[in-house]
Short mmCIF file of C-alpha atoms in Angstrom, two decimals:
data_model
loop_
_atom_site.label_atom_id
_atom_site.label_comp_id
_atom_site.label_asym_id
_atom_site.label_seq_id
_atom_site.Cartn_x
_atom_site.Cartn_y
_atom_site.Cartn_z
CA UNK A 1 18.41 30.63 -27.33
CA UNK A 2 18.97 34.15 -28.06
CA UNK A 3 17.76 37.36 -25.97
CA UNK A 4 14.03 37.69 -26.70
CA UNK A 5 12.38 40.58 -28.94
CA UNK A 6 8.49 41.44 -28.47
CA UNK A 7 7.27 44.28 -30.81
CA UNK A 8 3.89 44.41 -31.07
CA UNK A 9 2.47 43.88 -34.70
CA UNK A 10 5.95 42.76 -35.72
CA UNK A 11 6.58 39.47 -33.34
CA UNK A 12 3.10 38.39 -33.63
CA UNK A 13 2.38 35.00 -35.39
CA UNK A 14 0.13 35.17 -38.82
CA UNK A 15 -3.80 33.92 -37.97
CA UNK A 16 -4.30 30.22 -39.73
CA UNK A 17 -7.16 27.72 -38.52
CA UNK A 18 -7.16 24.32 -38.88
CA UNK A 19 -6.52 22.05 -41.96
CA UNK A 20 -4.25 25.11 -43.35
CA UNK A 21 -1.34 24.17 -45.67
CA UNK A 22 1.26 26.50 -44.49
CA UNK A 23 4.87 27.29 -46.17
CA UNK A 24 7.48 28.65 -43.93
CA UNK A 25 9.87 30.06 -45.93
CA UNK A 26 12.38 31.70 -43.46
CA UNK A 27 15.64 34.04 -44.07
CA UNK A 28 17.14 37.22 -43.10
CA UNK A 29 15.62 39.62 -45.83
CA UNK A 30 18.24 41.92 -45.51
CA UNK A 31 17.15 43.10 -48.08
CA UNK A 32 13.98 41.53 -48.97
CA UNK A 33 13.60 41.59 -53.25
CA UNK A 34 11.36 40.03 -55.92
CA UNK A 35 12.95 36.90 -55.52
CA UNK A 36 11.54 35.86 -52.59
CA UNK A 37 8.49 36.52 -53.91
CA UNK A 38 8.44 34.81 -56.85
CA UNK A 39 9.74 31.86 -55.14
CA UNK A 40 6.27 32.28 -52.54
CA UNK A 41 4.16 32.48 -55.20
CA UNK A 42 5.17 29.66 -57.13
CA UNK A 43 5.25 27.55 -53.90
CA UNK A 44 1.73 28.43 -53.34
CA UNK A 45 0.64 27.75 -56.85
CA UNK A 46 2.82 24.95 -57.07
CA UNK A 47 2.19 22.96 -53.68
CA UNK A 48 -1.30 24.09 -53.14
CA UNK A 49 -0.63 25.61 -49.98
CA UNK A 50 -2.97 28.71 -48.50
CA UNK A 51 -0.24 30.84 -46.65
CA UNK A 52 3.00 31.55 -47.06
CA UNK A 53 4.91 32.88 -43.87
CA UNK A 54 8.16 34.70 -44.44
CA UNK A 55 9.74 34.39 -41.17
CA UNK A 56 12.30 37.09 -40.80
CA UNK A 57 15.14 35.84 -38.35
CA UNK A 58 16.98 37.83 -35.91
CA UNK A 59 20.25 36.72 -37.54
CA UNK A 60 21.39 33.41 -39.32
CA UNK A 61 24.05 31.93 -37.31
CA UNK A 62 26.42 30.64 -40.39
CA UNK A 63 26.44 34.39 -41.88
CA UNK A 64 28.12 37.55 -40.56
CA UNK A 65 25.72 39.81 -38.80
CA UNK A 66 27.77 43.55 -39.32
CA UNK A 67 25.75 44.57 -41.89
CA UNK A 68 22.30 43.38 -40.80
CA UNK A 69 19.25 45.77 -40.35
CA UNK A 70 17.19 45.99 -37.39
CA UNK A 71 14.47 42.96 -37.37
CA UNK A 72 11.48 45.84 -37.41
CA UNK A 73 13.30 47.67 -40.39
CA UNK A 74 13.14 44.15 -42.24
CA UNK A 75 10.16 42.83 -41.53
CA UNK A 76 8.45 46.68 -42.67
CA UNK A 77 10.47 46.31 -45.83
CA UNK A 78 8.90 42.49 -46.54
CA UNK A 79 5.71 43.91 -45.97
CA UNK A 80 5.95 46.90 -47.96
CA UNK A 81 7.23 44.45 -51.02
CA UNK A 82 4.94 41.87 -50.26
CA UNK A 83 1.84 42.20 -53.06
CA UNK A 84 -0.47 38.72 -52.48
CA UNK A 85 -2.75 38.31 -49.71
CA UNK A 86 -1.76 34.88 -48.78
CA UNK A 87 1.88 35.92 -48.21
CA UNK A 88 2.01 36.96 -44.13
CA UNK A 89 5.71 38.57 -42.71
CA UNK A 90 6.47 37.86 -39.40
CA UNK A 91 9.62 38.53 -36.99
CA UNK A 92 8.23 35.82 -34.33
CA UNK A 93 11.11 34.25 -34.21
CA UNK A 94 12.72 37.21 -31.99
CA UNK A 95 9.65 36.50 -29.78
CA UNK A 96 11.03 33.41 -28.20
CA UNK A 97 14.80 33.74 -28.68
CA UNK A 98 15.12 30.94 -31.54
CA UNK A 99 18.23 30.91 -32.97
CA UNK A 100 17.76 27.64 -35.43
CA UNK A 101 15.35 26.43 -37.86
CA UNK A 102 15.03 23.22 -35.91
CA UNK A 103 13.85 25.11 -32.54
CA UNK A 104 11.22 27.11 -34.78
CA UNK A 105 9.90 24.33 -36.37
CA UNK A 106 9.83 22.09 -33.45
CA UNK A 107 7.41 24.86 -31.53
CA UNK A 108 5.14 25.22 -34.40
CA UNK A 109 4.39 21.39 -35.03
CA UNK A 110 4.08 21.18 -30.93
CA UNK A 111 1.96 24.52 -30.58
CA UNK A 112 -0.21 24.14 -34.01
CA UNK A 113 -0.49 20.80 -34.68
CA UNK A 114 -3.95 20.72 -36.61
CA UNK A 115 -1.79 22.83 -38.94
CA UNK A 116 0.42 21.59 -42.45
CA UNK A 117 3.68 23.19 -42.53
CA UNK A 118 6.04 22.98 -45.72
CA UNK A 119 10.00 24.21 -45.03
CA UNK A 120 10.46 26.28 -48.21
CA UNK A 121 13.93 26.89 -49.17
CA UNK A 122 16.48 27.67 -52.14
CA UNK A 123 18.17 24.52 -53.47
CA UNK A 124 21.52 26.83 -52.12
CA UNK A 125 20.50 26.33 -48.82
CA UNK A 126 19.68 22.15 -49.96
CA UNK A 127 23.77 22.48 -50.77
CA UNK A 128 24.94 23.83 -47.45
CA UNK A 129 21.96 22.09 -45.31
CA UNK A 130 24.71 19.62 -43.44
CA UNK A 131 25.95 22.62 -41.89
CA UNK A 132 22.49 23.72 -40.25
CA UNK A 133 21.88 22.70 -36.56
CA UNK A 134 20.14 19.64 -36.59
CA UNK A 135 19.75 19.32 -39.91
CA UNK A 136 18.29 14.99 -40.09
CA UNK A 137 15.62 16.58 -37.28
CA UNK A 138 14.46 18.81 -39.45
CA UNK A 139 13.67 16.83 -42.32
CA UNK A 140 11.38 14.46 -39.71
CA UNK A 141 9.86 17.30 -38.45
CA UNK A 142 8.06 18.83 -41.74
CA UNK A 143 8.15 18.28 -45.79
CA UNK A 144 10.81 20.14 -47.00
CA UNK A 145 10.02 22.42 -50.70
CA UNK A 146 13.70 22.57 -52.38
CA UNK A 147 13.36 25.88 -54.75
CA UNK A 148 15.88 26.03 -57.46
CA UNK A 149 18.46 28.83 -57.75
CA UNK A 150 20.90 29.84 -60.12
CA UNK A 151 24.15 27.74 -59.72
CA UNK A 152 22.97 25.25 -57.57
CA UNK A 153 20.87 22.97 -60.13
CA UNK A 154 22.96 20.30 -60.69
CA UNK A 155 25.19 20.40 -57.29
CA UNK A 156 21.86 20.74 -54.77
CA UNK A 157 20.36 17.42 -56.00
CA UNK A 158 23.83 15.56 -55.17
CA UNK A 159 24.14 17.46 -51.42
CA UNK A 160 24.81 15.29 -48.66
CA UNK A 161 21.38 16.20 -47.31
CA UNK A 162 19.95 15.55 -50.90
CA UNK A 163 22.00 12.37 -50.54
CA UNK A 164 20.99 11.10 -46.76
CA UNK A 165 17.37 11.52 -47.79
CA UNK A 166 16.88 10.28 -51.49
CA UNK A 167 14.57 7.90 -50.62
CA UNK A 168 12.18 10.63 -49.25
CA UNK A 169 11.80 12.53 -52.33
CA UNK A 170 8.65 13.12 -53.89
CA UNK A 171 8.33 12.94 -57.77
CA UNK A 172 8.00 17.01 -58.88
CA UNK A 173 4.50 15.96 -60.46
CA UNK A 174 3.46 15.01 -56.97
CA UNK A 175 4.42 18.59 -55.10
CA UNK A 176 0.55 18.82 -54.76
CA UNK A 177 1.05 16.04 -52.15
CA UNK A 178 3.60 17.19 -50.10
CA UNK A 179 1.72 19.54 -47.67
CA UNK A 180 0.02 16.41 -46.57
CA UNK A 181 2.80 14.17 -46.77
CA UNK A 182 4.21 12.23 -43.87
CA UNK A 183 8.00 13.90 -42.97
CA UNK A 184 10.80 12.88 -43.86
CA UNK A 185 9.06 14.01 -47.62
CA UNK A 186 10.88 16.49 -50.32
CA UNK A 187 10.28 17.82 -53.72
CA UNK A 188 12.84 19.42 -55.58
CA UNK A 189 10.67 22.27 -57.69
CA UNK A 190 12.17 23.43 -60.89
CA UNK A 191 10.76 27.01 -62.94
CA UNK A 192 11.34 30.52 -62.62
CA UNK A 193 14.08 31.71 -61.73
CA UNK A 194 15.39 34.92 -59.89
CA UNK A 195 18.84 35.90 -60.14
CA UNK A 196 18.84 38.83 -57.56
CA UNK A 197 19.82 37.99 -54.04
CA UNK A 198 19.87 40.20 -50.70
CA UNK A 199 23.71 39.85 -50.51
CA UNK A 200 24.18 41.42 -53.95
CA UNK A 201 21.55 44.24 -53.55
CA UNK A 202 23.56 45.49 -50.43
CA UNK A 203 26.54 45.40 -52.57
CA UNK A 204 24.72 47.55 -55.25
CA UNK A 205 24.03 44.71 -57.80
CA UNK A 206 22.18 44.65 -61.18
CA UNK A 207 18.78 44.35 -61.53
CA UNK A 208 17.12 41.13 -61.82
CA UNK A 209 16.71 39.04 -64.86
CA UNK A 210 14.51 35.90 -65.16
CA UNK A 211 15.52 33.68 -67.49
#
């Protein structure tokens, strides 16, 4: 656990009711950009869910925090980009000093469990998953929506997590089924792509192309 952050209007959790299918797609948006919304949209089109939830965290623990903007500064900037009424931006995390997907997750299930949650995430983070904190917990915690990314088509698929969990996966004509899909469950979703990414825009990248 980290210190804990309470900002009104900026910590607060999104308002769901029962029966909602939920995607949590979680990062550090520093900045956000197109591609996470392209990835949000598809996942709600794609996986029939009603909300999406970008969860904005206070800082990834594999990356290097030095040039990361204040949580309130990021989750204004999601919001600002944000354009479809069933995407919702939240900094809750903060609110109870979570440092790790596994500890979010694990409240959410426990606190709203009338409630279908979908982990959304790039297939880059599929190829690096063995590294996260509790990684096998995860996946028996909620379905798991593997976006792909540029690069990481061919490698994601063979990822140790990808790997430990083959049995698990969905067929991609059956993403409509994974919101209500008993966990471990994962679909690897192929389609649009984004090429921009938060590290490059801070670096003063080119603009984004979509193949």
């Amino acid at each position: 656990m980290t210190d804990r952050l309470i900002v009104p209007g900026i910590t607060d959790l999104p308002p769901s009711a029962p029966g909602m299918r939920i995607g949590l797609f979680g990062g550090s948006f520093n900045p956000p950009h197109e591609g996470h919304g392209l990835v949000s949209r598809e996942s709600l089109k794609r996986l029939g869910l009603d909300a999406v939830w970008w969860l904005v965290t206070p800082g990834n623990p594999l990356k290097d925090h030095a040039d990361l903007a204040p949580l309130e500064a990021r989750v204004k900037a999601a919001r600002a980009l944000v354009d479809h009424p069933a995407i919702r931006v939240t900094g809750f995390e903060a609110a109870h000093g979570f440092t790790y997907t596994y500890q979010t997750l694990e409240y959410l299930t426990r606190a709203l469990p009338d409630r279908r949650f979908v982990w959304i995430m790039g297939a880059d983070s599929l190829s690096s998953f063995d590294r996260w904190e509790r990684w096998e917990d995860i996946f028996t915690l909620v379905p798991i929506a593997v976006y792909v990314r540029p690069g990481s088509t061919r490698r994601a698929p063979f990822s140790k997590a990808a790997l430990r969990f083959a049995q698990s996966r969905l067929d991609e004509s059956d993403a409509p089924l994974l919101a209500t899909a008993q966990p471990p469950a994962w679909v690897f979703l192929h389609g649009l792509m984004s090429t921009l990414s938060s590290t490059q825009l801070r670096n003063g990248s080119p603009k984004d192309q979509q193949p």
